[in-house]
Short mmCIF file of C-alpha atoms and ligand atoms in Angstrom, two decimals:
data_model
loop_
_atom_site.label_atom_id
_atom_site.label_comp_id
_atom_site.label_asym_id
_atom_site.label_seq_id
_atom_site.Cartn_x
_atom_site.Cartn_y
_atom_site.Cartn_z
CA UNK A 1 -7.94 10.27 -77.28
CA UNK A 2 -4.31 10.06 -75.64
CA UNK A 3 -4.33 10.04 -71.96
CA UNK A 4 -1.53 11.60 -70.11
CA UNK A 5 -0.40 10.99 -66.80
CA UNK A 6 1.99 14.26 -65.88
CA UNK A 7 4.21 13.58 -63.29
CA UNK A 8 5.82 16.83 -61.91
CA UNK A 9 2.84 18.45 -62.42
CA UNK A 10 3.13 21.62 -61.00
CA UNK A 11 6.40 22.25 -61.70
CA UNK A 12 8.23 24.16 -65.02
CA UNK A 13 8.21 20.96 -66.95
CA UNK A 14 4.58 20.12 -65.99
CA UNK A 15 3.01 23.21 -66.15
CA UNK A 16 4.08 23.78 -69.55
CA UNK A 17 2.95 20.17 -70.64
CA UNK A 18 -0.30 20.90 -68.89
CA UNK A 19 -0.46 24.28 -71.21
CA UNK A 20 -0.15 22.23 -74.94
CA UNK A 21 -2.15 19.18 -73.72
CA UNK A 22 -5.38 22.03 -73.03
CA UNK A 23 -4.90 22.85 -76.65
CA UNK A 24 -5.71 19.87 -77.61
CA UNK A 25 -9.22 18.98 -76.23
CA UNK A 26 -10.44 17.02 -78.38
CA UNK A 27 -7.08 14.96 -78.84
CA UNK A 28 -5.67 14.91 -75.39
CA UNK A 29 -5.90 14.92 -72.08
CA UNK A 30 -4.66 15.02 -68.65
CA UNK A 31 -6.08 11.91 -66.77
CA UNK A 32 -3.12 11.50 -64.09
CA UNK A 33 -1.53 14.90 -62.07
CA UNK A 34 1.14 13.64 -59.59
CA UNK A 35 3.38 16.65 -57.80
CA UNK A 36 5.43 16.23 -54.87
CA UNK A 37 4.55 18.20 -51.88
CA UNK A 38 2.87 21.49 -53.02
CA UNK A 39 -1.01 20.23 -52.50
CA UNK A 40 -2.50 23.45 -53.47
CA UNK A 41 -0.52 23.87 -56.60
CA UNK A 42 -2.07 20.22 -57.42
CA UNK A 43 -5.51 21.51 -56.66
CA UNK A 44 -5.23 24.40 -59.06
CA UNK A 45 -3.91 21.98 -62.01
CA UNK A 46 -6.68 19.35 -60.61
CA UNK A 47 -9.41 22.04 -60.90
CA UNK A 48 -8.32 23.50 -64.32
CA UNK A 49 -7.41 20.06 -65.98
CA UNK A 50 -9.94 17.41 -63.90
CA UNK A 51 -7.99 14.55 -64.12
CA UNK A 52 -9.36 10.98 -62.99
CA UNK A 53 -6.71 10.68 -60.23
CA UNK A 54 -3.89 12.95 -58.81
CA UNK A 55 -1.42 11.72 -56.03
CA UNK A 56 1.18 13.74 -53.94
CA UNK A 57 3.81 12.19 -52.88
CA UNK A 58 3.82 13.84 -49.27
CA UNK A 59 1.60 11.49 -47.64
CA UNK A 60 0.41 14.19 -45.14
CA UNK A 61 -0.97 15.68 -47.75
CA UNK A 62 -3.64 13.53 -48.42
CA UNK A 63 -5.97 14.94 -46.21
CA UNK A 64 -5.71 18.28 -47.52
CA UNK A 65 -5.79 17.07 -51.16
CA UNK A 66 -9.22 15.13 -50.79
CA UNK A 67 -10.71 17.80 -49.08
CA UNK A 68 -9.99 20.06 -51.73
CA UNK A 69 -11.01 17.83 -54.55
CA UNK A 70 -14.54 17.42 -52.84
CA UNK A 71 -14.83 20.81 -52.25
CA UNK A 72 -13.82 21.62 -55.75
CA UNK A 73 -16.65 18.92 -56.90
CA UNK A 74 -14.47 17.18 -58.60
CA UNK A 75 -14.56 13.31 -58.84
CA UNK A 76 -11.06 12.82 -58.99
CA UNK A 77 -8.90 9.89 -56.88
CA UNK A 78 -6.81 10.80 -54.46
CA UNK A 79 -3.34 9.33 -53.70
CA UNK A 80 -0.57 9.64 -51.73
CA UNK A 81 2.90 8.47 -51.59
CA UNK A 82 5.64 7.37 -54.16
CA UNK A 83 4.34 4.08 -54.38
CA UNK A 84 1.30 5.15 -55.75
CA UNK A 85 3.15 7.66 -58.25
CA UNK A 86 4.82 4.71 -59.48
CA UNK A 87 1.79 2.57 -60.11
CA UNK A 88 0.07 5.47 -61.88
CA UNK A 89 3.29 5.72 -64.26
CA UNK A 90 2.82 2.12 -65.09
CA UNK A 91 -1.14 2.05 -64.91
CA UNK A 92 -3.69 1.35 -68.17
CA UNK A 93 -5.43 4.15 -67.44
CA UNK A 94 -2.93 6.05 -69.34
CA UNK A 95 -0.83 6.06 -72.56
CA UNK A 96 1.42 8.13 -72.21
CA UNK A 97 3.92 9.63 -69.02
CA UNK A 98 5.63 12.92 -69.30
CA UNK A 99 8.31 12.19 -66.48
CA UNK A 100 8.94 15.91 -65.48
CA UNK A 101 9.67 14.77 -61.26
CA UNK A 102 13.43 16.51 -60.16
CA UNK A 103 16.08 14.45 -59.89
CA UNK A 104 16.80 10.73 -58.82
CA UNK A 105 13.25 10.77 -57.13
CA UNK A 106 12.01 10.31 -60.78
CA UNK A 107 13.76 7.20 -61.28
CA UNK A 108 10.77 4.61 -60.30
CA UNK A 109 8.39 5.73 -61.84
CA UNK A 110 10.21 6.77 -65.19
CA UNK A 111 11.16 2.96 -65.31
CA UNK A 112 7.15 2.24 -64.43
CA UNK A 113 6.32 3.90 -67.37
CA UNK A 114 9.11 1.76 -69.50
CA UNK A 115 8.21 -1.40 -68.34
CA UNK A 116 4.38 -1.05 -68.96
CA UNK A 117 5.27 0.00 -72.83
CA UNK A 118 4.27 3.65 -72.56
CA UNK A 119 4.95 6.89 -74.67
CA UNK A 120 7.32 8.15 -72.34
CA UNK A 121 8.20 12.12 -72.86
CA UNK A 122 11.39 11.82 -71.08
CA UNK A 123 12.27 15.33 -68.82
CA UNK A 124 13.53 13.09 -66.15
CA UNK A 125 17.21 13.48 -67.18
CA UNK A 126 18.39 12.34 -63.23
CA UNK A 127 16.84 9.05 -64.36
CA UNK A 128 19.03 8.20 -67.12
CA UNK A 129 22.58 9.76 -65.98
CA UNK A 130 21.46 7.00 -62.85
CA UNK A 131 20.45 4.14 -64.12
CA UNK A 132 20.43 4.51 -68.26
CA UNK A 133 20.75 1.57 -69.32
CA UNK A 134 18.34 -0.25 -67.22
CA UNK A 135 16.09 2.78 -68.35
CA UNK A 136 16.78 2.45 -72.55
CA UNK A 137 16.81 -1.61 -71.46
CA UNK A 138 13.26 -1.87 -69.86
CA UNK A 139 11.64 0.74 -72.74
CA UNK A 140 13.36 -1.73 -75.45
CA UNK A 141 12.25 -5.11 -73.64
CA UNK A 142 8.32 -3.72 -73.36
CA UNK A 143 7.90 -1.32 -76.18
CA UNK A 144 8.00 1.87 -74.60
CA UNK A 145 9.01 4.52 -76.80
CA UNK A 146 10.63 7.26 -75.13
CA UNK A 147 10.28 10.69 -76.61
CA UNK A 148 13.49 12.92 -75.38
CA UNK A 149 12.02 16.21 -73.28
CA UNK A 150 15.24 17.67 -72.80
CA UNK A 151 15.83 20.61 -75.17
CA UNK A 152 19.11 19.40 -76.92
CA UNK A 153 17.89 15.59 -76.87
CA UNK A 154 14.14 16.63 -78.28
CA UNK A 155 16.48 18.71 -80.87
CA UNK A 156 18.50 15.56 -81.69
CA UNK A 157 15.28 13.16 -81.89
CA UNK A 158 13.94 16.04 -84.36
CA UNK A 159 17.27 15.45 -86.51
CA UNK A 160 17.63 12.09 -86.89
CA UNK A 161 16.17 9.26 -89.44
CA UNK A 162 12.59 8.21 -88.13
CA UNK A 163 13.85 5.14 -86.97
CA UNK A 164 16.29 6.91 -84.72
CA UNK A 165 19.26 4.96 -86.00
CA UNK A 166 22.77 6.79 -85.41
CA UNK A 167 24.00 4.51 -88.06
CA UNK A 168 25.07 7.44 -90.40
CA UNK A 169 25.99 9.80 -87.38
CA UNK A 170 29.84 11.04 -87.08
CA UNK A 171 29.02 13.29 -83.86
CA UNK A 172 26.43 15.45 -81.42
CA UNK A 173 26.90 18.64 -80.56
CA UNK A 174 25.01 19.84 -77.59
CA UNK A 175 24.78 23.19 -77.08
CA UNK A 176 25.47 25.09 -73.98
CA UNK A 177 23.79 28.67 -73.09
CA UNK A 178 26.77 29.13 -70.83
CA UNK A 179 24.57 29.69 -67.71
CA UNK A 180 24.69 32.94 -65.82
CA UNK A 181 27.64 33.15 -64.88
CA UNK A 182 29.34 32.53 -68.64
CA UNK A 183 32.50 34.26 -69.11
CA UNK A 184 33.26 35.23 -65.20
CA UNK A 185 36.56 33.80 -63.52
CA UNK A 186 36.77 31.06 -61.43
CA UNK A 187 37.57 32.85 -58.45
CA UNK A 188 34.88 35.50 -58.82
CA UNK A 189 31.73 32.72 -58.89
CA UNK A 190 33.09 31.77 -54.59
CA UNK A 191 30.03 34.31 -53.42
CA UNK A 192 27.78 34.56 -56.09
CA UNK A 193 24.40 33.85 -54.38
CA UNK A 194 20.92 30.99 -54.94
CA UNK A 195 19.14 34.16 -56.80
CA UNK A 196 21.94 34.89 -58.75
CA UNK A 197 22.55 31.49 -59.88
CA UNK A 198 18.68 30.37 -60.66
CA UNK A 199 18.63 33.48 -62.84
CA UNK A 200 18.95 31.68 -66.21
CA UNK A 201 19.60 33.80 -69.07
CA UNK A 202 17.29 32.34 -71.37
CA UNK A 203 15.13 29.41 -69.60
CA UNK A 204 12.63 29.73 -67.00
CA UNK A 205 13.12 26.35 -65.07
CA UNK A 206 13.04 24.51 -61.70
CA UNK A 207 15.72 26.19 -59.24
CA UNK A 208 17.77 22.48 -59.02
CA UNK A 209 18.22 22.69 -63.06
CA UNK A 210 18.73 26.27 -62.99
CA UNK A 211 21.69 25.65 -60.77
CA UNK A 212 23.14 22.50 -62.63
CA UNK A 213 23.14 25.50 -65.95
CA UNK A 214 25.15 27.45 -63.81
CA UNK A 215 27.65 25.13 -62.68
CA UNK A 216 27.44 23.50 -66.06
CA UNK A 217 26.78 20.56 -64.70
CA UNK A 218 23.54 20.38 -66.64
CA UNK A 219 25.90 19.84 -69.39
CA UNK A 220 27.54 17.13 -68.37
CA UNK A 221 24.22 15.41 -67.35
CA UNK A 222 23.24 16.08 -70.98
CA UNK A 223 26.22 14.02 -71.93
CA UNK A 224 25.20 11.15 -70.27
CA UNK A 225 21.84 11.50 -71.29
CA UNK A 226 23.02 11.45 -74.69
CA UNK A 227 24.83 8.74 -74.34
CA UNK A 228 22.04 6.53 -73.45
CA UNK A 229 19.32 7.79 -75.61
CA UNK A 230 21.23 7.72 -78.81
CA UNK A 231 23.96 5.05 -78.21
CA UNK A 232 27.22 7.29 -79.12
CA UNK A 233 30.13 6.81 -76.87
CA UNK A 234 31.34 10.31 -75.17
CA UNK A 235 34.40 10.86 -77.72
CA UNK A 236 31.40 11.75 -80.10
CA UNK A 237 29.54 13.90 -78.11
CA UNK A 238 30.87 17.58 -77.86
CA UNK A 239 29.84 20.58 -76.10
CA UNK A 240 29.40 24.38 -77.49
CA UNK A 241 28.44 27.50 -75.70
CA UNK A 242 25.49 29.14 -77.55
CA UNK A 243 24.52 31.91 -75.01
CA UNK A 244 21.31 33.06 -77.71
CA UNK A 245 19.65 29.27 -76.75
CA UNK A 246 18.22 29.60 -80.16
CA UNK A 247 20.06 26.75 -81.69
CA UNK A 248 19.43 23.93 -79.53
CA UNK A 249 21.63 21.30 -80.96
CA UNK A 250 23.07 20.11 -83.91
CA UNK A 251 23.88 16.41 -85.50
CA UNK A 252 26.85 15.85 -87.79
CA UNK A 253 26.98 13.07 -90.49
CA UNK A 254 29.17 11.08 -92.17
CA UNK A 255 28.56 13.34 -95.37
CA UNK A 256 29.69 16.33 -94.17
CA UNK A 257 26.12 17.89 -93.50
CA UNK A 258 24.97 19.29 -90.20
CA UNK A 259 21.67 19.62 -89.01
CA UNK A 260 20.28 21.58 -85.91
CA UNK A 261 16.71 22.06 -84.62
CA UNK A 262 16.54 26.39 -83.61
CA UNK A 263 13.31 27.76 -82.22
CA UNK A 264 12.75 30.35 -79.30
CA UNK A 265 13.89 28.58 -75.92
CA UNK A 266 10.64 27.71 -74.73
CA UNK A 267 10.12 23.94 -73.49
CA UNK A 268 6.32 23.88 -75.21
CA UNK A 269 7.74 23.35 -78.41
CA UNK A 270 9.72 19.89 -77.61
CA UNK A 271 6.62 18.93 -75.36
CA UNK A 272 4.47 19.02 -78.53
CA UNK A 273 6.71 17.15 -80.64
CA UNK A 274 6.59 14.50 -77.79
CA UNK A 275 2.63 14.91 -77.64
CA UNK A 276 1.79 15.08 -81.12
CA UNK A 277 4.55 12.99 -82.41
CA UNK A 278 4.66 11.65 -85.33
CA UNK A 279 2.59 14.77 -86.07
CA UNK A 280 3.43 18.61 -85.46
CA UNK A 281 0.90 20.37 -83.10
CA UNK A 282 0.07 24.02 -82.18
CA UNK A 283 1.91 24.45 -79.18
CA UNK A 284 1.58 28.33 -78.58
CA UNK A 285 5.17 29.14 -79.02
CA UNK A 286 5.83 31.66 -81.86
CA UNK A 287 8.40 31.51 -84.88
CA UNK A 288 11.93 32.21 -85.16
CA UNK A 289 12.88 35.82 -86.11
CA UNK A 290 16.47 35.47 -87.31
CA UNK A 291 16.45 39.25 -88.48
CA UNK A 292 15.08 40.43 -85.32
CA UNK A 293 17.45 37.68 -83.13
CA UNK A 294 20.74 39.60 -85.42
CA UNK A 295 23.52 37.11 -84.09
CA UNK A 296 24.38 33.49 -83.45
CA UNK A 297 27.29 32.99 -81.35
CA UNK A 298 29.20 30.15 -80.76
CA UNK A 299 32.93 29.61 -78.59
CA UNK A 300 34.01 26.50 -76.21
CA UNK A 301 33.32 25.52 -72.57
CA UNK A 302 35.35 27.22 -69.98
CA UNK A 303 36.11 24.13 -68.14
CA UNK A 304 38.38 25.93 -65.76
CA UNK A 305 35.51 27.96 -64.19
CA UNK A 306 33.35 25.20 -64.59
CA UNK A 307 34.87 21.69 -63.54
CA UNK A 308 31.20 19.83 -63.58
CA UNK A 309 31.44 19.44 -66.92
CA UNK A 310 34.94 17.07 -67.24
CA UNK A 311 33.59 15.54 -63.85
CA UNK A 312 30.80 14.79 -66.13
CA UNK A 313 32.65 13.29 -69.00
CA UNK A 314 34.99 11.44 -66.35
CA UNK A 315 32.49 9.79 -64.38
CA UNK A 316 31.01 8.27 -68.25
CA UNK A 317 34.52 7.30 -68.89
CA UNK A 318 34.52 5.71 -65.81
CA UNK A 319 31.30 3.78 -65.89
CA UNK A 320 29.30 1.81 -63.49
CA UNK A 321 27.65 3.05 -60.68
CA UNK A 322 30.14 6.59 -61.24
CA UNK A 323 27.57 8.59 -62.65
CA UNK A 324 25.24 7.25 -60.00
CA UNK A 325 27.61 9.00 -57.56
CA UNK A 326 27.87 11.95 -59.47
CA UNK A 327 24.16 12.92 -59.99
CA UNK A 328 23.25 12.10 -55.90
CA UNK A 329 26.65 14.31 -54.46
CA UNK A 330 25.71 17.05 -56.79
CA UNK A 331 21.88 16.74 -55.97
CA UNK A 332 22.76 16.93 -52.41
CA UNK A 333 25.24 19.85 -53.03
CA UNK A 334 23.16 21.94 -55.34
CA UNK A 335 20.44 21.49 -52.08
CA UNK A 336 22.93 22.47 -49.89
CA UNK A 337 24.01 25.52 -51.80
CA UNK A 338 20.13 26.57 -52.08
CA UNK A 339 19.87 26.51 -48.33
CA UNK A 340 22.65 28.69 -48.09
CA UNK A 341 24.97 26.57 -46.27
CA UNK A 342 27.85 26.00 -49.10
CA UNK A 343 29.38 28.60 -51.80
CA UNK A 344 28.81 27.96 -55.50
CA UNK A 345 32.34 26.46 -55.73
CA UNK A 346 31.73 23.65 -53.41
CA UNK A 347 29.37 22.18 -55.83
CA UNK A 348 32.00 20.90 -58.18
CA UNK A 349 34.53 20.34 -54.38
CA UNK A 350 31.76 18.30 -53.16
CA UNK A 351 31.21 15.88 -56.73
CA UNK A 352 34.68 15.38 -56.86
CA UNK A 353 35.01 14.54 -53.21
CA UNK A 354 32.32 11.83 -53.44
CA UNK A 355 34.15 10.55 -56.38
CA UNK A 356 37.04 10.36 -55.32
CA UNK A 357 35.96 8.38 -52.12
CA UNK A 358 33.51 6.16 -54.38
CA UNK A 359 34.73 5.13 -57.31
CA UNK A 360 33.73 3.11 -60.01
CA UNK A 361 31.86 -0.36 -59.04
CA UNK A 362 30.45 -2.48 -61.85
CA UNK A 363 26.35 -1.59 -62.31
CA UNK A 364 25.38 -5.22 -61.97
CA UNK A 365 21.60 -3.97 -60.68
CA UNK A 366 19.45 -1.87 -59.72
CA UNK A 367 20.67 -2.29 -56.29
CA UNK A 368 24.01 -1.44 -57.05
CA UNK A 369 22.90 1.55 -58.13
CA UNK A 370 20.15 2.84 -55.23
CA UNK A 371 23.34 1.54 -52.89
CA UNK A 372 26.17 3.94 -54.90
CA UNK A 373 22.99 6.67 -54.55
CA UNK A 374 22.61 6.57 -51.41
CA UNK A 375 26.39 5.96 -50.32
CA UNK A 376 26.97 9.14 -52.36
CA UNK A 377 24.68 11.24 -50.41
CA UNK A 378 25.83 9.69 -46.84
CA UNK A 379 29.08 10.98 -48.29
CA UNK A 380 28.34 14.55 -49.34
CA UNK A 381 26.16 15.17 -46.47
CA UNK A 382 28.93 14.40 -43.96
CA UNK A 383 31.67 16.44 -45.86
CA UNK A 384 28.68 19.84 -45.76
CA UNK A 385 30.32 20.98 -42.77
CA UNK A 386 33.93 20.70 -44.01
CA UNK A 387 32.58 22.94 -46.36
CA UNK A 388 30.05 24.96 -44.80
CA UNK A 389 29.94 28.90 -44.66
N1 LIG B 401 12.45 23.19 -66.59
C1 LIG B 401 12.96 22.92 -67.78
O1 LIG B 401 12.86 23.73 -68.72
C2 LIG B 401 13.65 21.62 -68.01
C3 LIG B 401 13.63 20.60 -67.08
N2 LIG B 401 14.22 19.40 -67.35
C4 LIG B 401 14.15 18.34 -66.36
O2 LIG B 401 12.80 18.13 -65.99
C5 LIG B 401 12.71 17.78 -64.61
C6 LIG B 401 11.79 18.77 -63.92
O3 LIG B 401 12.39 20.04 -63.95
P1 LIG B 401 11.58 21.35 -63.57
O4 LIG B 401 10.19 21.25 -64.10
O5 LIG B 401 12.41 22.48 -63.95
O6 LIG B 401 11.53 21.24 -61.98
P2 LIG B 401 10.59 22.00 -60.94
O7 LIG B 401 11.36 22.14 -59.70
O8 LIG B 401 9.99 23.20 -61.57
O9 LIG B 401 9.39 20.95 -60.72
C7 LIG B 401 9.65 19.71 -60.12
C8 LIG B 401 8.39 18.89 -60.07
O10 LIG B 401 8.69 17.64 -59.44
C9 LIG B 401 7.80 17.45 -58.34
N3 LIG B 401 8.48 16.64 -57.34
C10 LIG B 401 9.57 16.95 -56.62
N4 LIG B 401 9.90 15.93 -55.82
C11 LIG B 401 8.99 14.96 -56.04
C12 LIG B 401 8.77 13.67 -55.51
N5 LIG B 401 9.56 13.14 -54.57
N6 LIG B 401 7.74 12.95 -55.99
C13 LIG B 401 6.91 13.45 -56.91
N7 LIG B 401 7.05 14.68 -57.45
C14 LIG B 401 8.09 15.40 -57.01
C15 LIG B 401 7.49 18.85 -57.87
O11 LIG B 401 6.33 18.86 -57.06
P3 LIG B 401 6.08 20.04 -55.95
O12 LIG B 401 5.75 21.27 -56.73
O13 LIG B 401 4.95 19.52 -55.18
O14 LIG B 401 7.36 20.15 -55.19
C16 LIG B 401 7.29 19.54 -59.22
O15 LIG B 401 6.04 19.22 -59.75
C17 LIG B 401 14.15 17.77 -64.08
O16 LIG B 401 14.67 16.48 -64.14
C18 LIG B 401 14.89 18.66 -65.07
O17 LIG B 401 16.25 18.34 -65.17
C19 LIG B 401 14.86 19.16 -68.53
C20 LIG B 401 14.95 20.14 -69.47
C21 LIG B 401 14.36 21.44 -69.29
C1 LIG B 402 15.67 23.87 -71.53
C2 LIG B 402 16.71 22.85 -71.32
O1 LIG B 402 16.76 21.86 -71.99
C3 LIG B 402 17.70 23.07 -70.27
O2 LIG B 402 18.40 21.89 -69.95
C4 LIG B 402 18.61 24.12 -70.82
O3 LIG B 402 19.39 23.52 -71.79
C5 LIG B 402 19.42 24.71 -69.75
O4 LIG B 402 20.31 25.59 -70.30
P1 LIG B 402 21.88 25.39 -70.27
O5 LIG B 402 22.27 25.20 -71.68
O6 LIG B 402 22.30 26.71 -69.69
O7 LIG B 402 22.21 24.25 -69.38
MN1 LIG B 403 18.63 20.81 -71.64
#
């Protein structure tokens, strides 16, 4: 029986994890729920899934959540706090994490779940664009093997050898739905509003990642993430719009041949191929209809409109703690801009700003890293007003 501890729980990632682990009863199950501050969302996935412990990381939650696992009758632990997230991600209890907490808060407890050799289903992507190779190094060191989550990674794993060797590999090719703003002018994306930019044309995801489409930015994350799962430097790693999401990423050989993984964007399917892994497992998502689909389309990044993408492939370039910077400015930006206090274009103002004021420091530690983090967001959050509506 695989035990899963799903961290994010009741968010897009989780809740879809949650969904092919329950079709699996007799293979699977949910023995760890950890969620951030939504306690009754946790309750609902604790009554339907009755898993041996669930923590929140709002410790004022507490109360609330072991009332309403007693009053549920459920004999489930209750925890509170990050620390206790990150224990559970490294606990025996379980053999397998799928990391699916947003952004750089994910970062402990993805590397808990490295360190104590687990099968890590990687959504996390903050974790690596932070602090990858520490990540890839502490799965390596203890045996952890970590199972891309991300759509164009999970794609990737699903083309390559079984060992995972890029030996024979001339280049990536992530693909890029474009966001929903694809094809608009720079200038015309200053007062385009939180709804219109979480509005993802194909995905239904978390409102941070549903802004980083938009900006592109989730692109250039991608990059990185690429980067460090799969060992390829960025000059062979490209980037192509795909605004059906069908084809979800493609690997070029040596030989000539390509190969790309296409199914109907729908994060199930790359959930069960970490779950069931090496096997294929039902995961409720239908086939392909290439008749019925008509069209794959394919044309380059606008860069122009959307700058995240080179500040992406810049801060790589750059290494060191610059992608540390990047991720925590544009996490506090894309938070901003969801409050309403910044336009859309500040996002990409704001990354380059921090950037610019921080740049590149050798990534001795982990240290060096949390310190660029949080430097980063001292940095963006004073330069808000400068940009503020
Ligand atoms: N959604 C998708 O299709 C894809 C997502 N990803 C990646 O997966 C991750 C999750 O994305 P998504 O599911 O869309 O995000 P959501 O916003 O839908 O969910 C985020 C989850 O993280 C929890 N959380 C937030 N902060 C904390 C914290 N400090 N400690 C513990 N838990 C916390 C939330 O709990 P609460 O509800 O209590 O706030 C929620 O369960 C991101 O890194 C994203 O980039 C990658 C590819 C595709
Ligand atoms: C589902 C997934 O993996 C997302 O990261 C998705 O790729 C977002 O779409 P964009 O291609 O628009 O960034
Ligand atoms: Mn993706």
């Amino acid at each position: 029986m695989r035990r899963v501890a799903v961290l994010g729980a009741t968010g897009s990632i989780g809740i879809s994890a949650l969904d092919v682990i329950a079709r699996h009863p007799g293979e699977m199950r949910a023995a760890v729920l950890a969620a951030g501050s939504n306690v009754e969302a946790l309750l609902e996935a604790c009554r339907r899934h009755r898993p041996d412990d669930a923590a929140i990381a709002d410790e004022a939650a507490l109360p609330r959540l072991r009332d309403g696992l007693r009053e549920a009758g459920l004999a489930t632990r209750a925890h509170a706090g990050m620390d206790a997230i990150t224990a559970l991600a490294g606990d025996a209890g379980t053999d397998t994490v799928v990391a699916a907490i947003v952004g750089a808060a994910g970062l402990d407890s993805t590397l808990a779940a490295a360190r104590a050799g687990k099968r890590l289903l990687l959504a996390n992507k903050e974790s690596l664009v932070l602090a990858g190779e520490l990540v890839m190094a502490a799965a390596r060191d203890h045996g952890a093997r970590i199972i891309p989550i991300d759509s164009e990674h999970n794609a990737i794993f699903q083309c390559l050898p079984a060992d995972g060797g890029c030996g024979d590999v001339r280049r990536l090719v992530l693909t890029a739905s474009g966001g929903p703003f694809r094809g608009r002018a720079r200038d015309s994306l200053a007062a385009v509003t939180p709804a219109q930019a979480i509005a993802h044309p194909k995905w239904s995801m978390g409102p941070k990642i549903s802004v980083d489409s938009a900006t592109l930015m989730n692109k250039g994350l991608e990059v990185i993430e690429a980067h460090h799962l799969f060992g390829l430097p960025s000059s062979r790693i490209d980037v192509l719009v795909h605004p059906q999401s069908l084809v979800h990423s493609l690997v070029e050989f040596i030989d000539g041949s390509t190969l790309a993984q296409l199914g109907l964007p729908d994060m199930r399917t790359a959930l069960a191929v970490g779950l069931g892994w090496p096997r294929r497992i039902e995961s409720g998502v239908g086939g392909l209809d290439l008749l019925a689909q008509g069209r794959l389309d394919f044309e380059p990044p606008d860069t122009d409109a959307f700058p995240c993408l080179a500040l992406a492939f810049g801060a790589l370039d750059a290494g060191g703690t610059a992608p540390a910077v990047l991720n925590a400015a544009n996490e506090e930006a894309v938070s901003a801009f969801l409050q309403g206090r910044i336009g859309f274009l500040s996002i990409p103002a704001l990354v380059e700003e921090a950037l610019a004021a921080l740049p590149a420091q050798p990534a001795a530690s982990l240290d060096t890293l949390r310190e660029a983090d949080a430097l980063a967001r001292d940095a963006t959050r004073r330069a808000l007003a400068r940009h503020a509506h």
